[in-house]
mmCIF file of C-alpha atoms and ligand atoms in Angstrom:
data_model
loop_
_atom_site.group_PDB
_atom_site.id
_atom_site.type_symbol
_atom_site.label_atom_id
_atom_site.label_comp_id
_atom_site.label_asym_id
_atom_site.label_seq_id
_atom_site.Cartn_x
_atom_site.Cartn_y
_atom_site.Cartn_z
ATOM 1 C CA MET A 1 -52.082 -18.830 143.552
ATOM 2 C CA PRO A 2 -51.884 -22.218 145.093
ATOM 3 C CA PRO A 3 -48.139 -23.969 146.244
ATOM 4 C CA VAL A 4 -47.085 -26.176 144.041
ATOM 5 C CA ILE A 5 -45.431 -29.087 145.720
ATOM 6 C CA ARG A 6 -41.941 -29.706 144.378
ATOM 7 C CA THR A 7 -40.142 -32.771 145.501
ATOM 8 C CA GLN A 8 -36.184 -33.532 144.913
ATOM 9 C CA PRO A 9 -35.243 -36.283 143.119
ATOM 10 C CA HIS A 10 -33.809 -39.102 146.014
ATOM 11 C CA ALA A 11 -31.013 -39.488 143.826
ATOM 12 C CA GLY A 12 -29.985 -39.166 140.733
ATOM 13 C CA GLY A 13 -29.279 -35.488 139.182
ATOM 14 C CA TRP A 14 -31.630 -33.155 137.361
ATOM 15 C CA LEU A 15 -32.117 -30.370 135.297
ATOM 16 C CA GLU A 16 -33.192 -26.499 136.212
ATOM 17 C CA VAL A 17 -34.500 -24.368 133.323
ATOM 18 C CA VAL A 18 -34.733 -20.512 134.447
ATOM 19 C CA CYS A 19 -35.723 -18.604 131.530
ATOM 20 C CA GLY A 20 -36.967 -15.182 130.885
ATOM 21 C CA PRO A 21 -36.714 -12.098 129.037
ATOM 22 C CA MET A 22 -33.870 -10.105 129.314
ATOM 23 C CA PHE A 23 -33.697 -8.009 132.589
ATOM 24 C CA SER A 24 -36.072 -10.996 134.274
ATOM 25 C CA GLY A 25 -33.501 -12.290 136.378
ATOM 26 C CA LYS A 26 -31.644 -14.555 135.451
ATOM 27 C CA SER A 27 -28.536 -14.569 135.912
ATOM 28 C CA GLU A 28 -29.616 -13.411 138.940
ATOM 29 C CA GLU A 29 -30.947 -16.271 139.903
ATOM 30 C CA LEU A 30 -28.688 -18.940 138.243
ATOM 31 C CA ILE A 31 -25.721 -16.834 140.658
ATOM 32 C CA ARG A 32 -28.194 -17.303 143.721
ATOM 33 C CA ARG A 33 -28.497 -21.269 142.873
ATOM 34 C CA LEU A 34 -25.266 -22.102 142.483
ATOM 35 C CA ARG A 35 -23.663 -19.613 145.737
ATOM 36 C CA ARG A 36 -26.243 -21.988 147.654
ATOM 37 C CA ALA A 37 -24.745 -24.996 146.333
ATOM 38 C CA GLU A 38 -21.429 -23.749 147.247
ATOM 39 C CA ILE A 39 -22.476 -22.962 150.556
ATOM 40 C CA ALA A 40 -23.534 -26.397 150.824
ATOM 41 C CA GLY A 41 -19.895 -27.937 149.986
ATOM 42 C CA GLN A 42 -20.448 -28.535 146.559
ATOM 43 C CA ARG A 43 -18.529 -28.668 143.959
ATOM 44 C CA ALA A 44 -20.599 -26.093 141.930
ATOM 45 C CA LEU A 45 -19.251 -24.163 138.369
ATOM 46 C CA ILE A 46 -20.902 -22.004 136.136
ATOM 47 C CA VAL A 47 -20.297 -22.280 132.214
ATOM 48 C CA LYS A 48 -21.416 -19.870 128.993
ATOM 49 C CA PRO A 49 -20.536 -19.126 125.750
ATOM 50 C CA LEU A 50 -18.007 -17.574 123.812
ATOM 51 C CA ILE A 51 -20.235 -15.447 122.077
ATOM 52 C CA ASP A 52 -18.466 -12.218 123.376
ATOM 53 C CA ASP A 53 -14.926 -12.209 124.353
ATOM 54 C CA ARG A 54 -14.174 -8.111 124.899
ATOM 55 C CA TYR A 55 -17.027 -8.592 127.766
ATOM 56 C CA ASP A 56 -15.998 -10.138 131.097
ATOM 57 C CA VAL A 57 -15.497 -13.726 130.194
ATOM 58 C CA GLY A 58 -14.166 -14.805 133.367
ATOM 59 C CA HIS A 59 -17.590 -13.515 135.688
ATOM 60 C CA VAL A 60 -21.461 -14.322 134.636
ATOM 61 C CA VAL A 61 -22.262 -10.440 134.992
ATOM 62 C CA SER A 62 -26.035 -10.001 136.309
ATOM 63 C CA HIS A 63 -27.602 -6.392 135.099
ATOM 64 C CA ALA A 64 -27.596 -5.377 138.892
ATOM 65 C CA GLY A 65 -24.226 -5.927 139.290
ATOM 66 C CA ALA A 66 -23.953 -9.462 141.216
ATOM 67 C CA LYS A 67 -20.816 -11.431 139.645
ATOM 68 C CA MET A 68 -19.828 -14.990 140.238
ATOM 69 C CA ARG A 69 -16.729 -16.689 138.325
ATOM 70 C CA ALA A 70 -17.888 -18.575 134.935
ATOM 71 C CA VAL A 71 -15.548 -20.086 132.327
ATOM 72 C CA THR A 72 -16.692 -20.274 128.756
ATOM 73 C CA ALA A 73 -17.575 -22.970 126.295
ATOM 74 C CA GLN A 74 -17.735 -22.777 122.488
ATOM 75 C CA SER A 75 -19.998 -26.255 122.229
ATOM 76 C CA GLY A 76 -22.272 -28.310 123.665
ATOM 77 C CA GLY A 77 -19.344 -30.829 124.185
ATOM 78 C CA GLU A 78 -17.312 -28.302 125.674
ATOM 79 C CA VAL A 79 -19.449 -27.896 128.018
ATOM 80 C CA GLU A 80 -19.436 -31.324 128.680
ATOM 81 C CA ARG A 81 -16.176 -32.244 129.757
ATOM 82 C CA LEU A 82 -15.785 -29.007 131.517
ATOM 83 C CA ALA A 83 -18.621 -29.918 133.796
ATOM 84 C CA GLY A 84 -17.681 -33.175 134.045
ATOM 85 C CA GLY A 85 -16.907 -34.282 138.009
ATOM 86 C CA TYR A 86 -18.641 -31.151 140.038
ATOM 87 C CA ASP A 87 -22.147 -31.637 141.597
ATOM 88 C CA ALA A 88 -24.196 -28.464 140.505
ATOM 89 C CA VAL A 89 -23.804 -26.657 137.351
ATOM 90 C CA GLY A 90 -24.982 -23.635 136.117
ATOM 91 C CA ILE A 91 -25.272 -22.801 132.394
ATOM 92 C CA ASP A 92 -26.164 -19.274 131.174
ATOM 93 C CA GLU A 93 -27.231 -17.713 128.039
ATOM 94 C CA VAL A 94 -27.576 -21.429 127.175
ATOM 95 C CA GLN A 95 -30.145 -20.598 124.797
ATOM 96 C CA PHE A 96 -26.737 -19.412 122.295
ATOM 97 C CA PHE A 97 -25.289 -23.174 122.566
ATOM 98 C CA ASP A 98 -26.301 -25.538 119.308
ATOM 99 C CA ASP A 99 -28.096 -28.253 119.726
ATOM 100 C CA ALA A 100 -24.670 -30.311 121.647
ATOM 101 C CA ILE A 101 -25.909 -28.691 124.645
ATOM 102 C CA VAL A 102 -28.941 -31.380 124.835
ATOM 103 C CA GLY A 103 -27.092 -34.165 124.729
ATOM 104 C CA ALA A 104 -23.910 -32.845 127.519
ATOM 105 C CA ILE A 105 -27.086 -32.180 129.854
ATOM 106 C CA ASP A 106 -28.554 -35.377 129.519
ATOM 107 C CA VAL A 107 -24.884 -36.858 130.157
ATOM 108 C CA LEU A 108 -24.315 -33.994 133.319
ATOM 109 C CA VAL A 109 -27.181 -35.156 134.987
ATOM 110 C CA SER A 110 -27.621 -39.034 133.822
ATOM 111 C CA GLY A 111 -24.003 -38.828 136.203
ATOM 112 C CA GLY A 112 -25.712 -37.605 139.636
ATOM 113 C CA ALA A 113 -25.122 -33.494 138.479
ATOM 114 C CA ARG A 114 -27.523 -31.201 139.199
ATOM 115 C CA VAL A 115 -27.997 -28.802 136.236
ATOM 116 C CA VAL A 116 -29.498 -25.415 136.272
ATOM 117 C CA ALA A 117 -29.870 -23.721 132.556
ATOM 118 C CA ALA A 118 -30.701 -20.170 132.279
ATOM 119 C CA GLY A 119 -31.916 -18.387 128.947
ATOM 120 C CA LEU A 120 -34.317 -16.573 126.878
ATOM 121 C CA ALA A 121 -36.925 -18.565 125.488
ATOM 122 C CA GLN A 122 -38.352 -16.500 123.027
ATOM 123 C CA ASP A 123 -35.881 -14.361 120.386
ATOM 124 C CA PHE A 124 -36.485 -10.870 119.286
ATOM 125 C CA ARG A 125 -39.332 -11.697 117.827
ATOM 126 C CA GLY A 126 -40.957 -13.906 120.001
ATOM 127 C CA LEU A 127 -39.758 -17.305 118.912
ATOM 128 C CA PRO A 128 -38.492 -20.440 120.160
ATOM 129 C CA PHE A 129 -34.634 -19.961 120.506
ATOM 130 C CA GLY A 130 -32.070 -22.372 120.141
ATOM 131 C CA ALA A 131 -32.797 -25.606 121.902
ATOM 132 C CA MET A 132 -35.238 -24.078 125.010
ATOM 133 C CA PRO A 133 -37.926 -25.638 123.611
ATOM 134 C CA THR A 134 -36.641 -29.376 124.044
ATOM 135 C CA LEU A 135 -34.632 -28.137 127.366
ATOM 136 C CA LEU A 136 -37.669 -26.892 129.021
ATOM 137 C CA CYS A 137 -39.811 -29.749 127.437
ATOM 138 C CA VAL A 138 -37.131 -32.416 129.321
ATOM 139 C CA ALA A 139 -36.211 -29.783 132.565
ATOM 140 C CA GLU A 140 -37.504 -31.564 136.218
ATOM 141 C CA PHE A 141 -37.833 -28.043 137.201
ATOM 142 C CA VAL A 142 -39.026 -24.608 135.039
ATOM 143 C CA ASP A 143 -38.706 -20.955 136.274
ATOM 144 C CA LYS A 144 -40.511 -18.276 133.640
ATOM 145 C CA LEU A 145 -39.014 -15.044 134.894
ATOM 146 C CA GLU A 146 -41.203 -11.980 134.473
ATOM 147 C CA ALA A 147 -38.956 -8.435 133.955
ATOM 148 C CA VAL A 148 -40.674 -4.859 133.979
ATOM 149 C CA CYS A 149 -42.077 -3.897 131.244
ATOM 150 C CA HIS A 150 -39.828 -0.285 129.672
ATOM 151 C CA ARG A 151 -43.418 0.760 128.032
ATOM 152 C CA CYS A 152 -45.655 0.309 130.668
ATOM 153 C CA GLY A 153 -44.224 -1.181 134.105
ATOM 154 C CA GLY A 154 -46.619 -4.118 133.556
ATOM 155 C CA PRO A 155 -44.644 -7.705 133.763
ATOM 156 C CA ALA A 156 -42.713 -8.458 130.874
ATOM 157 C CA THR A 157 -42.415 -11.568 128.991
ATOM 158 C CA MET A 158 -41.073 -10.504 125.834
ATOM 159 C CA THR A 159 -37.510 -8.551 124.656
ATOM 160 C CA GLN A 160 -37.679 -5.930 122.630
ATOM 161 C CA ARG A 161 -34.792 -5.769 119.963
ATOM 162 C CA LEU A 162 -34.888 -1.646 118.841
ATOM 163 C CA VAL A 163 -32.161 -0.649 116.065
ATOM 164 C CA ASP A 164 -32.518 3.938 116.338
ATOM 165 C CA GLY A 165 -35.367 3.242 118.365
ATOM 166 C CA ARG A 166 -37.596 1.082 116.193
ATOM 167 C CA PRO A 167 -38.499 -2.363 115.961
ATOM 168 C CA ALA A 168 -35.916 -4.349 114.568
ATOM 169 C CA PRO A 169 -36.942 -6.910 111.511
ATOM 170 C CA PHE A 170 -38.101 -9.905 111.902
ATOM 171 C CA GLY A 171 -35.818 -10.878 109.052
ATOM 172 C CA GLY A 172 -32.617 -9.579 111.034
ATOM 173 C CA GLU A 173 -30.053 -12.512 112.481
ATOM 174 C CA THR A 174 -31.057 -13.530 115.621
ATOM 175 C CA ILE A 175 -27.371 -13.011 117.006
ATOM 176 C CA GLN A 176 -25.856 -9.656 116.749
ATOM 177 C CA VAL A 177 -22.586 -9.385 118.968
ATOM 178 C CA GLY A 178 -21.399 -5.997 119.120
ATOM 179 C CA ALA A 179 -24.136 -4.816 117.066
ATOM 180 C CA LEU A 180 -25.756 -1.085 118.123
ATOM 181 C CA ASP A 181 -29.476 -2.626 119.032
ATOM 182 C CA SER A 182 -30.947 -1.971 121.984
ATOM 183 C CA TYR A 183 -33.429 -4.630 124.030
ATOM 184 C CA GLU A 184 -35.707 -3.568 126.225
ATOM 185 C CA ALA A 185 -38.274 -5.895 128.169
ATOM 186 C CA ARG A 186 -42.307 -5.205 127.041
ATOM 187 C CA CYS A 187 -44.807 -6.929 127.909
ATOM 188 C CA ARG A 188 -47.464 -8.735 125.353
ATOM 189 C CA ALA A 189 -48.992 -6.083 124.678
ATOM 190 C CA CYS A 190 -46.188 -3.291 124.097
ATOM 191 C CA PHE A 191 -44.293 -5.232 122.486
ATOM 192 C CA ALA A 192 -43.591 -4.175 118.343
ATOM 193 C CA PRO A 193 -43.430 -6.579 115.908
ATOM 194 C CA GLY A 194 -40.294 -5.746 112.888
ATOM 195 C CA LEU A 195 -41.946 -2.782 110.188
ATOM 196 C CA ASP A 196 -41.099 -5.999 107.352
ATOM 197 C CA VAL A 197 -43.884 -8.090 109.283
ATOM 198 C CA ALA A 198 -46.171 -5.821 108.276
ATOM 199 C CA ALA A 199 -45.253 -6.319 104.898
ATOM 200 C CA GLY A 200 -45.842 -10.375 105.126
ATOM 201 C CA ALA A 201 -43.357 -11.715 106.684
ATOM 202 C CA LEU A 202 -45.077 -13.034 109.268
ATOM 203 C CA ALA A 203 -47.304 -14.668 106.614
ATOM 204 C CA HIS A 204 -44.737 -16.370 105.134
ATOM 205 C CA ALA A 205 -43.336 -17.573 108.431
ATOM 206 C CA GLY A 206 -46.751 -19.397 108.740
HETATM 207 P P1 ADP B 301 -31.051 -11.449 133.212
HETATM 208 O O1 ADP B 301 -29.930 -12.301 133.003
HETATM 209 O O2 ADP B 301 -32.413 -12.040 133.262
HETATM 210 O O3 ADP B 301 -30.906 -10.827 131.829
HETATM 211 P P2 ADP B 301 -29.595 -10.057 135.553
HETATM 212 O O4 ADP B 301 -29.908 -11.208 136.581
HETATM 213 O O5 ADP B 301 -28.764 -9.937 134.411
HETATM 214 O O6 ADP B 301 -31.227 -10.002 134.212
HETATM 215 O O7 ADP B 301 -30.518 -8.294 135.898
HETATM 216 C C1 ADP B 301 -31.597 -8.585 136.884
HETATM 217 C C2 ADP B 301 -32.086 -7.317 137.268
HETATM 218 O O8 ADP B 301 -31.849 -6.098 136.032
HETATM 219 C C3 ADP B 301 -32.797 -6.749 138.157
HETATM 220 O O9 ADP B 301 -33.081 -7.290 139.162
HETATM 221 C C4 ADP B 301 -33.035 -5.188 138.178
HETATM 222 O O10 ADP B 301 -32.387 -4.970 138.986
HETATM 223 C C5 ADP B 301 -32.107 -5.010 136.972
HETATM 224 N N1 ADP B 301 -33.464 -4.425 135.788
HETATM 225 C C6 ADP B 301 -32.929 -3.152 134.995
HETATM 226 N N2 ADP B 301 -33.958 -3.368 133.938
HETATM 227 C C7 ADP B 301 -35.267 -3.955 134.225
HETATM 228 C C8 ADP B 301 -36.823 -4.253 133.798
HETATM 229 N N3 ADP B 301 -37.180 -3.708 132.960
HETATM 230 N N4 ADP B 301 -37.177 -5.252 134.612
HETATM 231 C C9 ADP B 301 -36.412 -5.789 135.714
HETATM 232 N N5 ADP B 301 -35.247 -5.712 136.123
HETATM 233 C C10 ADP B 301 -34.308 -4.671 135.783
HETATM 234 MG MG1 MG B 302 -29.126 -13.148 132.081
HETATM 235 ZN ZN1 ZN B 303 -46.361 -2.500 128.428
#
């Protein structure tokens, strides 16, 4: 692939978006970037949504065990308040925040912060997730990571939700905290839509 020229702005802040399916290394990459900002002597903070407080609320933890201190926020407005005054702000699972996250990030960036937002671009149906389309649109830098397809070992760009080992219904809730569902990274060819799609849900969705 040809090299891509990326020039950092000379002044002010900017937005970096890191997206990809589950297991693609978004949290690892977020931790890596924020750790380096800390090493450079910058004030760095990671924020994540409070979706499941049974999990480690004080850290961002990757599937491979990489860990960094984090604070939780319930809304875009709270992210803006918590992150004010930091040089580098990481936001994990950004797709779970309400639409106010777009304005909050804009305020932080306009105030001179470097914001790194990591999240799922597609939900388990393969549809755009939350504010991600807008964030991808306004970001200065975008990275789309790939996982390894759990089925074929190829590059995976999608997240498969399974219920009892079978594709979850298209009509299910997008966010299910504490459910017994499991998730796999899949390539487009191995991704299987829910059985209700075959029954016409896709036709209704247009
Ligand atoms: P994400 O935040 O995108 O869900 P993480 O950063 O938490 O991803 O985890 C990435 C790590 O998960 C990889 O470095 C690897 O060790 C592990 N892993 C487990 N399953 C897979 C997979 N199918 N593809 C890629 N990495 C995987
Ligand atoms: Mg993650
Ligand atoms: Zn595959």
